[in-house]
Each structure stands twice: as structure tokens, then as C-alpha cells.
Amino acid sequence: MSIYLYIFTMALTTYLIRALPLTIFRKPIRSRFLRSFLYYVPYCCLTAMTFPAILSSTASIISGAAALVTAVFLAYRGKSLIVVALSSSAAVLLAEWVLSAL
């Protein structure tokens, strides 16, 4: 098949996913459960995409786990995004350094 047909199909699918909720749901959603469910969907999707990458993007799973523990701890303590990212990177660097020394 033609590559243009694939591109058109992907574009149509992407457009419909975004356009259909706008046309179908005209009234505000009053269900408290449904609103709370939809509120957390972006966070769950982001977590599902990010979590495997954290553990598999380093040379060993141990350094990825060290970065994950560091990030979760600092985020729970309310630190800023830059502090969490830099500290996690430092944890990977330190863990890789310790693992290479062993």
C-alpha cells in the first residue's frame, strides 16, 4: 500500500480522537467519579510511558532504580523539577561509578 494512505489514516485517527469528545460532550460532565477519573488520566499515561524508560535507559537496572528512588523521594518532599532531575542524574552517575569500581 501507499505510504500516503498510512499517513492519511494516522492523521484521520488522531483528528477523530481529539474532535469526537468536543462534538459529543457539549454539556459539562457532572459525574464526580468521571471527572476525577478523567483528571488523573494524563498522570497515569505519563507514568506508564516514563517508568519503564527510567529503569532501562541506564547501563544497569540498579542505577535506574537508584534514580527512581531518588526522584520519588525528592518529589514527595516537594522539591522543584530541576532539583529532582539533577539529583536523579547525580544518583545514576554515582551508582554507575560505584558499580564500575566493584
CSV table of C-alpha atoms in Angstrom, one decimal:
chain,number,residue,atom,x,y,z
A,1,MET,CA,0.0,0.0,0.0
A,2,SER,CA,1.0,3.6,-0.4
A,3,ILE,CA,2.8,5.4,2.4
A,4,TYR,CA,0.4,8.3,1.9
A,5,LEU,CA,-2.6,6.1,2.7
A,6,TYR,CA,-0.9,5.2,6.0
A,7,ILE,CA,-0.2,8.8,6.8
A,8,PHE,CA,-3.8,9.8,6.0
A,9,THR,CA,-5.2,7.1,8.2
A,10,MET,CA,-3.0,8.1,11.1
A,11,ALA,CA,-3.9,11.7,10.6
A,12,LEU,CA,-7.6,10.9,10.5
A,13,THR,CA,-7.4,8.7,13.6
A,14,THR,CA,-5.5,11.4,15.5
A,15,TYR,CA,-8.0,14.0,14.5
A,16,LEU,CA,-11.1,11.9,15.4
A,17,ILE,CA,-9.7,11.1,18.8
A,18,ARG,CA,-9.4,14.8,19.5
A,19,ALA,CA,-12.6,16.0,17.7
A,20,LEU,CA,-15.1,13.5,18.8
A,21,PRO,CA,-15.2,14.4,22.5
A,22,LEU,CA,-15.6,18.0,21.6
A,23,THR,CA,-18.7,17.3,19.5
A,24,ILE,CA,-20.3,14.5,21.6
A,25,PHE,CA,-20.0,16.1,25.0
A,26,ARG,CA,-21.5,19.6,24.8
A,27,LYS,CA,-22.6,19.8,28.4
A,28,PRO,CA,-20.2,19.9,31.4
A,29,ILE,CA,-19.6,16.5,33.0
A,30,ARG,CA,-21.4,16.4,36.3
A,31,SER,CA,-20.4,13.0,37.5
A,32,ARG,CA,-17.9,13.4,40.2
A,33,PHE,CA,-16.4,10.0,39.7
A,34,LEU,CA,-16.0,10.5,35.9
A,35,ARG,CA,-14.4,14.0,36.4
A,36,SER,CA,-12.0,12.7,38.9
A,37,PHE,CA,-11.2,9.7,36.7
A,38,LEU,CA,-10.5,12.0,33.7
A,39,TYR,CA,-8.4,14.3,35.9
A,40,TYR,CA,-5.9,11.6,36.6
A,41,VAL,CA,-5.7,10.0,33.1
A,42,PRO,CA,-2.7,12.3,31.9
A,43,TYR,CA,-0.7,11.5,35.0
A,44,CYS,CA,-1.3,7.7,34.6
A,45,CYS,CA,-0.3,7.8,30.9
A,46,LEU,CA,2.8,9.8,31.6
A,47,THR,CA,3.8,7.4,34.4
A,48,ALA,CA,3.1,4.3,32.2
A,49,MET,CA,5.4,5.8,29.5
A,50,THR,CA,8.1,7.1,31.8
A,51,PHE,CA,8.6,4.3,34.4
A,52,PRO,CA,10.0,1.6,32.0
A,53,ALA,CA,12.3,4.2,30.4
A,54,ILE,CA,13.8,5.1,33.8
A,55,LEU,CA,14.8,1.5,34.6
A,56,SER,CA,16.1,0.6,31.1
A,57,SER,CA,17.9,3.8,30.0
A,58,THR,CA,21.0,3.3,32.1
A,59,ALA,CA,23.7,0.7,31.9
A,60,SER,CA,22.3,-1.3,34.7
A,61,ILE,CA,18.9,-1.6,36.3
A,62,ILE,CA,20.5,-0.8,39.7
A,63,SER,CA,21.4,2.7,38.7
A,64,GLY,CA,18.0,3.2,37.2
A,65,ALA,CA,16.4,2.1,40.4
A,66,ALA,CA,18.7,4.5,42.4
A,67,ALA,CA,17.5,7.3,40.1
A,68,LEU,CA,13.8,6.3,40.6
A,69,VAL,CA,14.1,6.1,44.4
A,70,THR,CA,15.9,9.5,44.5
A,71,ALA,CA,13.3,11.1,42.2
A,72,VAL,CA,10.3,9.7,44.1
A,73,PHE,CA,11.7,10.8,47.5
A,74,LEU,CA,12.6,14.3,46.4
A,75,ALA,CA,9.3,14.8,44.6
A,76,TYR,CA,7.4,13.6,47.6
A,77,ARG,CA,9.3,16.1,49.7
A,78,GLY,CA,8.1,18.9,47.3
A,79,LYS,CA,11.3,19.8,45.6
A,80,SER,CA,11.3,21.5,42.2
A,81,LEU,CA,11.6,19.7,39.0
A,82,ILE,CA,15.1,20.8,38.3
A,83,VAL,CA,16.3,19.6,41.7
A,84,VAL,CA,14.6,16.3,41.2
A,85,ALA,CA,16.1,15.9,37.7
A,86,LEU,CA,19.6,16.9,38.6
A,87,SER,CA,19.6,14.8,41.8
A,88,SER,CA,18.4,11.7,39.8
A,89,SER,CA,21.1,12.3,37.3
A,90,ALA,CA,23.7,12.5,40.1
A,91,ALA,CA,22.3,9.3,41.6
A,92,VAL,CA,22.8,7.5,38.3
A,93,LEU,CA,26.3,8.9,37.9
A,94,LEU,CA,27.2,7.8,41.5
A,95,ALA,CA,25.6,4.4,41.1
A,96,GLU,CA,27.4,3.7,37.8
A,97,TRP,CA,30.7,4.9,39.4
A,98,VAL,CA,30.2,2.6,42.4
A,99,LEU,CA,29.2,-0.4,40.1
A,100,SER,CA,32.2,0.1,37.9
A,101,ALA,CA,34.5,0.2,40.9
A,102,LEU,CA,33.3,-3.2,42.1
